[in-house]
Amino acid sequence: NAALTGHLVFSTLHTNDAPGAITRLVDMGIKPFLVATAVRAVMAQRLLRRICPNCKKVHKPTSQEIDMLQLSDEYLANHEFYEGAGCEVCHNTGYKGRIGIYEIFIVTEDLAKLIFANQPAGVIREAARKMGMRSLRDDAIRKAEAGISTLHEVITVTLMDEV
């Protein structure tokens, strides 16, 4: 109600991804037309483990990582990935600290129409992706490309996102 009167409202909600917040709100009893009108953006977040800077080394992606992340030969030729070997600093885990990955779902006019029509989360998510929304996995892969985290961690943290 506050959002409908022009107030900026922040809240937390447990969902698997940002577009899933829309269906969660509807499941909680909020009418789809109110959700479509009141919600402007949703951000999802998770944590990835950081590679230990003390024992960081180059990692050649395994065939399983390549298959699970659908990495092309061309992509692999242009990117280098890393992992931690394990050392005293990281207690032989290869990781030290964490970093956030994010997904921001902005409700455009076209997406609001889908919400108003009470479309399933998958339909809304796919439409948002076509409009340029980067998923949690996309952001996680960017962190792996930058040498911040590993492909293994990307898969572990985002396993259910791209099924």
PDB file of C-alpha atoms in Angstrom:
ATOM      1  CA  ASN A   1       0.000   0.000   0.000  1.00  0.00           C
ATOM      2  CA  ALA A   2       2.831   2.401   0.818  1.00  0.00           C
ATOM      3  CA  ALA A   3       4.481   1.756  -2.555  1.00  0.00           C
ATOM      4  CA  LEU A   4       1.230   2.563  -4.331  1.00  0.00           C
ATOM      5  CA  THR A   5       1.145   5.996  -2.681  1.00  0.00           C
ATOM      6  CA  GLY A   6       4.597   6.923  -3.936  1.00  0.00           C
ATOM      7  CA  HIS A   7       6.691   5.860  -0.957  1.00  0.00           C
ATOM      8  CA  LEU A   8       9.957   4.007  -1.470  1.00  0.00           C
ATOM      9  CA  VAL A   9       9.679   0.613   0.221  1.00  0.00           C
ATOM     10  CA  PHE A  10      12.534  -1.819   0.865  1.00  0.00           C
ATOM     11  CA  SER A  11      11.893  -5.328   2.080  1.00  0.00           C
ATOM     12  CA  THR A  12      13.464  -8.772   2.125  1.00  0.00           C
ATOM     13  CA  LEU A  13      11.873 -11.866   0.705  1.00  0.00           C
ATOM     14  CA  HIS A  14      13.205 -15.396   0.405  1.00  0.00           C
ATOM     15  CA  THR A  15      13.200 -16.560  -3.223  1.00  0.00           C
ATOM     16  CA  ASN A  16      15.640 -18.349  -5.514  1.00  0.00           C
ATOM     17  CA  ASP A  17      16.017 -15.399  -7.863  1.00  0.00           C
ATOM     18  CA  ALA A  18      14.794 -11.862  -8.448  1.00  0.00           C
ATOM     19  CA  PRO A  19      11.856 -12.664 -10.790  1.00  0.00           C
ATOM     20  CA  GLY A  20      10.726 -15.305  -8.291  1.00  0.00           C
ATOM     21  CA  ALA A  21       9.872 -12.476  -5.886  1.00  0.00           C
ATOM     22  CA  ILE A  22       6.949 -11.559  -8.130  1.00  0.00           C
ATOM     23  CA  THR A  23       5.290 -14.961  -7.855  1.00  0.00           C
ATOM     24  CA  ARG A  24       6.110 -15.093  -4.134  1.00  0.00           C
ATOM     25  CA  LEU A  25       4.230 -11.825  -3.591  1.00  0.00           C
ATOM     26  CA  VAL A  26       1.257 -13.181  -5.559  1.00  0.00           C
ATOM     27  CA  ASP A  27       1.412 -16.430  -3.550  1.00  0.00           C
ATOM     28  CA  MET A  28       1.247 -14.297  -0.388  1.00  0.00           C
ATOM     29  CA  GLY A  29      -2.111 -12.940  -1.570  1.00  0.00           C
ATOM     30  CA  ILE A  30      -1.137  -9.689  -3.268  1.00  0.00           C
ATOM     31  CA  LYS A  31      -3.106  -9.224  -6.475  1.00  0.00           C
ATOM     32  CA  PRO A  32      -0.968  -9.378  -9.653  1.00  0.00           C
ATOM     33  CA  PHE A  33      -2.151  -5.949 -10.804  1.00  0.00           C
ATOM     34  CA  LEU A  34      -0.958  -4.449  -7.493  1.00  0.00           C
ATOM     35  CA  VAL A  35       2.418  -6.170  -7.801  1.00  0.00           C
ATOM     36  CA  ALA A  36       2.774  -4.967 -11.409  1.00  0.00           C
ATOM     37  CA  THR A  37       1.924  -1.420 -10.330  1.00  0.00           C
ATOM     38  CA  ALA A  38       3.900  -1.185  -7.083  1.00  0.00           C
ATOM     39  CA  VAL A  39       7.134  -3.112  -7.727  1.00  0.00           C
ATOM     40  CA  ARG A  40       9.816  -1.257  -9.672  1.00  0.00           C
ATOM     41  CA  ALA A  41      12.853  -3.491  -9.092  1.00  0.00           C
ATOM     42  CA  VAL A  42      13.985  -6.602  -7.241  1.00  0.00           C
ATOM     43  CA  MET A  43      17.557  -7.562  -6.426  1.00  0.00           C
ATOM     44  CA  ALA A  44      18.680 -11.102  -5.600  1.00  0.00           C
ATOM     45  CA  GLN A  45      22.021 -11.794  -3.988  1.00  0.00           C
ATOM     46  CA  ARG A  46      24.204 -14.714  -2.945  1.00  0.00           C
ATOM     47  CA  LEU A  47      27.769 -15.166  -1.776  1.00  0.00           C
ATOM     48  CA  LEU A  48      30.647 -16.791  -3.657  1.00  0.00           C
ATOM     49  CA  ARG A  49      33.843 -17.838  -1.957  1.00  0.00           C
ATOM     50  CA  ARG A  50      36.909 -15.819  -3.049  1.00  0.00           C
ATOM     51  CA  ILE A  51      40.056 -17.542  -4.251  1.00  0.00           C
ATOM     52  CA  CYS A  52      42.848 -17.277  -1.693  1.00  0.00           C
ATOM     53  CA  PRO A  53      45.286 -14.666  -3.105  1.00  0.00           C
ATOM     54  CA  ASN A  54      48.200 -16.413  -1.398  1.00  0.00           C
ATOM     55  CA  CYS A  55      47.887 -19.726  -3.283  1.00  0.00           C
ATOM     56  CA  LYS A  56      46.006 -18.653  -6.436  1.00  0.00           C
ATOM     57  CA  LYS A  57      47.025 -20.548  -9.576  1.00  0.00           C
ATOM     58  CA  VAL A  58      45.807 -20.949 -13.158  1.00  0.00           C
ATOM     59  CA  HIS A  59      43.084 -23.555 -13.610  1.00  0.00           C
ATOM     60  CA  LYS A  60      42.239 -25.347 -16.842  1.00  0.00           C
ATOM     61  CA  PRO A  61      38.455 -25.898 -16.837  1.00  0.00           C
ATOM     62  CA  THR A  62      37.405 -29.536 -16.596  1.00  0.00           C
ATOM     63  CA  SER A  63      35.098 -31.094 -19.173  1.00  0.00           C
ATOM     64  CA  GLN A  64      32.374 -31.205 -16.507  1.00  0.00           C
ATOM     65  CA  GLU A  65      32.743 -27.451 -15.819  1.00  0.00           C
ATOM     66  CA  ILE A  66      32.704 -26.719 -19.559  1.00  0.00           C
ATOM     67  CA  ASP A  67      29.541 -28.793 -20.044  1.00  0.00           C
ATOM     68  CA  MET A  68      27.691 -27.502 -16.988  1.00  0.00           C
ATOM     69  CA  LEU A  69      28.436 -23.863 -17.787  1.00  0.00           C
ATOM     70  CA  GLN A  70      28.081 -24.354 -21.570  1.00  0.00           C
ATOM     71  CA  LEU A  71      31.409 -22.678 -22.309  1.00  0.00           C
ATOM     72  CA  SER A  72      32.370 -22.545 -25.992  1.00  0.00           C
ATOM     73  CA  ASP A  73      35.869 -23.199 -27.322  1.00  0.00           C
ATOM     74  CA  GLU A  74      36.036 -19.586 -28.498  1.00  0.00           C
ATOM     75  CA  TYR A  75      35.087 -18.343 -25.035  1.00  0.00           C
ATOM     76  CA  LEU A  76      37.667 -20.592 -23.378  1.00  0.00           C
ATOM     77  CA  ALA A  77      40.378 -19.371 -25.754  1.00  0.00           C
ATOM     78  CA  ASN A  78      39.784 -15.793 -24.594  1.00  0.00           C
ATOM     79  CA  HIS A  79      39.507 -16.328 -20.826  1.00  0.00           C
ATOM     80  CA  GLU A  80      41.785 -17.623 -18.107  1.00  0.00           C
ATOM     81  CA  PHE A  81      40.477 -19.111 -14.878  1.00  0.00           C
ATOM     82  CA  TYR A  82      42.011 -19.676 -11.468  1.00  0.00           C
ATOM     83  CA  GLU A  83      41.726 -21.762  -8.325  1.00  0.00           C
ATOM     84  CA  GLY A  84      43.404 -21.898  -4.945  1.00  0.00           C
ATOM     85  CA  ALA A  85      45.972 -24.628  -4.380  1.00  0.00           C
ATOM     86  CA  GLY A  86      45.476 -24.573  -0.605  1.00  0.00           C
ATOM     87  CA  CYS A  87      47.889 -23.101   1.917  1.00  0.00           C
ATOM     88  CA  GLU A  88      48.204 -22.176   5.589  1.00  0.00           C
ATOM     89  CA  VAL A  89      46.546 -18.793   4.994  1.00  0.00           C
ATOM     90  CA  CYS A  90      43.312 -20.414   3.741  1.00  0.00           C
ATOM     91  CA  HIS A  91      43.557 -23.536   5.905  1.00  0.00           C
ATOM     92  CA  ASN A  92      44.122 -25.594   2.730  1.00  0.00           C
ATOM     93  CA  THR A  93      40.691 -24.749   1.301  1.00  0.00           C
ATOM     94  CA  GLY A  94      41.876 -22.569  -1.597  1.00  0.00           C
ATOM     95  CA  TYR A  95      39.370 -19.901  -0.559  1.00  0.00           C
ATOM     96  CA  LYS A  96      39.625 -16.819   1.648  1.00  0.00           C
ATOM     97  CA  GLY A  97      36.598 -14.592   2.141  1.00  0.00           C
ATOM     98  CA  ARG A  98      33.446 -14.102   0.098  1.00  0.00           C
ATOM     99  CA  ILE A  99      32.034 -11.763  -2.523  1.00  0.00           C
ATOM    100  CA  GLY A 100      28.454 -11.034  -3.531  1.00  0.00           C
ATOM    101  CA  ILE A 101      26.824 -11.944  -6.808  1.00  0.00           C
ATOM    102  CA  TYR A 102      23.738 -10.023  -7.841  1.00  0.00           C
ATOM    103  CA  GLU A 103      20.750 -10.154 -10.158  1.00  0.00           C
ATOM    104  CA  ILE A 104      18.650  -7.040 -10.692  1.00  0.00           C
ATOM    105  CA  PHE A 105      15.153  -7.404 -12.125  1.00  0.00           C
ATOM    106  CA  ILE A 106      13.688  -4.105 -13.286  1.00  0.00           C
ATOM    107  CA  VAL A 107       9.957  -4.094 -13.956  1.00  0.00           C
ATOM    108  CA  THR A 108       9.508  -2.580 -17.397  1.00  0.00           C
ATOM    109  CA  GLU A 109       6.144  -1.923 -19.012  1.00  0.00           C
ATOM    110  CA  ASP A 110       6.360  -5.231 -20.926  1.00  0.00           C
ATOM    111  CA  LEU A 111       7.243  -7.181 -17.777  1.00  0.00           C
ATOM    112  CA  ALA A 112       4.444  -5.450 -15.860  1.00  0.00           C
ATOM    113  CA  LYS A 113       2.011  -6.797 -18.478  1.00  0.00           C
ATOM    114  CA  LEU A 114       3.262 -10.327 -17.848  1.00  0.00           C
ATOM    115  CA  ILE A 115       2.929  -9.827 -14.092  1.00  0.00           C
ATOM    116  CA  PHE A 116      -0.564  -8.393 -14.511  1.00  0.00           C
ATOM    117  CA  ALA A 117      -1.478 -11.482 -16.581  1.00  0.00           C
ATOM    118  CA  ASN A 118      -0.224 -13.653 -13.672  1.00  0.00           C
ATOM    119  CA  GLN A 119       2.366 -15.427 -15.835  1.00  0.00           C
ATOM    120  CA  PRO A 120       4.605 -18.026 -14.148  1.00  0.00           C
ATOM    121  CA  ALA A 121       8.033 -17.018 -12.821  1.00  0.00           C
ATOM    122  CA  GLY A 122       9.796 -18.888 -15.646  1.00  0.00           C
ATOM    123  CA  VAL A 123       8.013 -16.859 -18.310  1.00  0.00           C
ATOM    124  CA  ILE A 124       8.767 -13.604 -16.500  1.00  0.00           C
ATOM    125  CA  ARG A 125      12.410 -14.621 -15.979  1.00  0.00           C
ATOM    126  CA  GLU A 126      12.887 -15.537 -19.647  1.00  0.00           C
ATOM    127  CA  ALA A 127      11.355 -12.232 -20.782  1.00  0.00           C
ATOM    128  CA  ALA A 128      13.618 -10.304 -18.382  1.00  0.00           C
ATOM    129  CA  ARG A 129      16.678 -12.202 -19.684  1.00  0.00           C
ATOM    130  CA  LYS A 130      15.704 -11.321 -23.266  1.00  0.00           C
ATOM    131  CA  MET A 131      15.521  -7.677 -22.159  1.00  0.00           C
ATOM    132  CA  GLY A 132      19.065  -7.818 -20.818  1.00  0.00           C
ATOM    133  CA  MET A 133      18.797  -8.939 -17.207  1.00  0.00           C
ATOM    134  CA  ARG A 134      21.972 -10.691 -16.085  1.00  0.00           C
ATOM    135  CA  SER A 135      21.342 -13.704 -13.892  1.00  0.00           C
ATOM    136  CA  LEU A 136      23.119 -14.658 -10.684  1.00  0.00           C
ATOM    137  CA  ARG A 137      25.078 -17.202 -12.749  1.00  0.00           C
ATOM    138  CA  ASP A 138      26.064 -14.534 -15.293  1.00  0.00           C
ATOM    139  CA  ASP A 139      27.443 -12.367 -12.498  1.00  0.00           C
ATOM    140  CA  ALA A 140      29.181 -15.352 -10.902  1.00  0.00           C
ATOM    141  CA  ILE A 141      30.875 -16.221 -14.207  1.00  0.00           C
ATOM    142  CA  ARG A 142      32.059 -12.622 -14.472  1.00  0.00           C
ATOM    143  CA  LYS A 143      33.646 -13.010 -11.030  1.00  0.00           C
ATOM    144  CA  ALA A 144      35.382 -16.205 -12.217  1.00  0.00           C
ATOM    145  CA  GLU A 145      36.573 -14.436 -15.400  1.00  0.00           C
ATOM    146  CA  ALA A 146      38.076 -11.711 -13.218  1.00  0.00           C
ATOM    147  CA  GLY A 147      39.974 -14.304 -11.165  1.00  0.00           C
ATOM    148  CA  ILE A 148      37.968 -13.584  -8.018  1.00  0.00           C
ATOM    149  CA  SER A 149      36.279 -16.973  -7.702  1.00  0.00           C
ATOM    150  CA  THR A 150      36.375 -20.409  -9.327  1.00  0.00           C
ATOM    151  CA  LEU A 151      34.224 -22.132 -11.921  1.00  0.00           C
ATOM    152  CA  HIS A 152      33.589 -24.862  -9.355  1.00  0.00           C
ATOM    153  CA  GLU A 153      32.175 -22.272  -6.958  1.00  0.00           C
ATOM    154  CA  VAL A 154      30.034 -20.777  -9.763  1.00  0.00           C
ATOM    155  CA  ILE A 155      28.502 -24.197 -10.386  1.00  0.00           C
ATOM    156  CA  THR A 156      28.029 -24.967  -6.694  1.00  0.00           C
ATOM    157  CA  VAL A 157      26.331 -21.671  -5.841  1.00  0.00           C
ATOM    158  CA  THR A 158      24.174 -21.406  -8.997  1.00  0.00           C
ATOM    159  CA  LEU A 159      23.476 -25.103  -9.632  1.00  0.00           C
ATOM    160  CA  MET A 160      19.690 -24.817  -9.632  1.00  0.00           C
ATOM    161  CA  ASP A 161      19.487 -21.481 -11.437  1.00  0.00           C
ATOM    162  CA  GLU A 162      19.970 -22.565 -15.015  1.00  0.00           C
ATOM    163  CA  VAL A 163      18.143 -25.908 -15.063  1.00  0.00           C
TER     164      VAL A 163
END
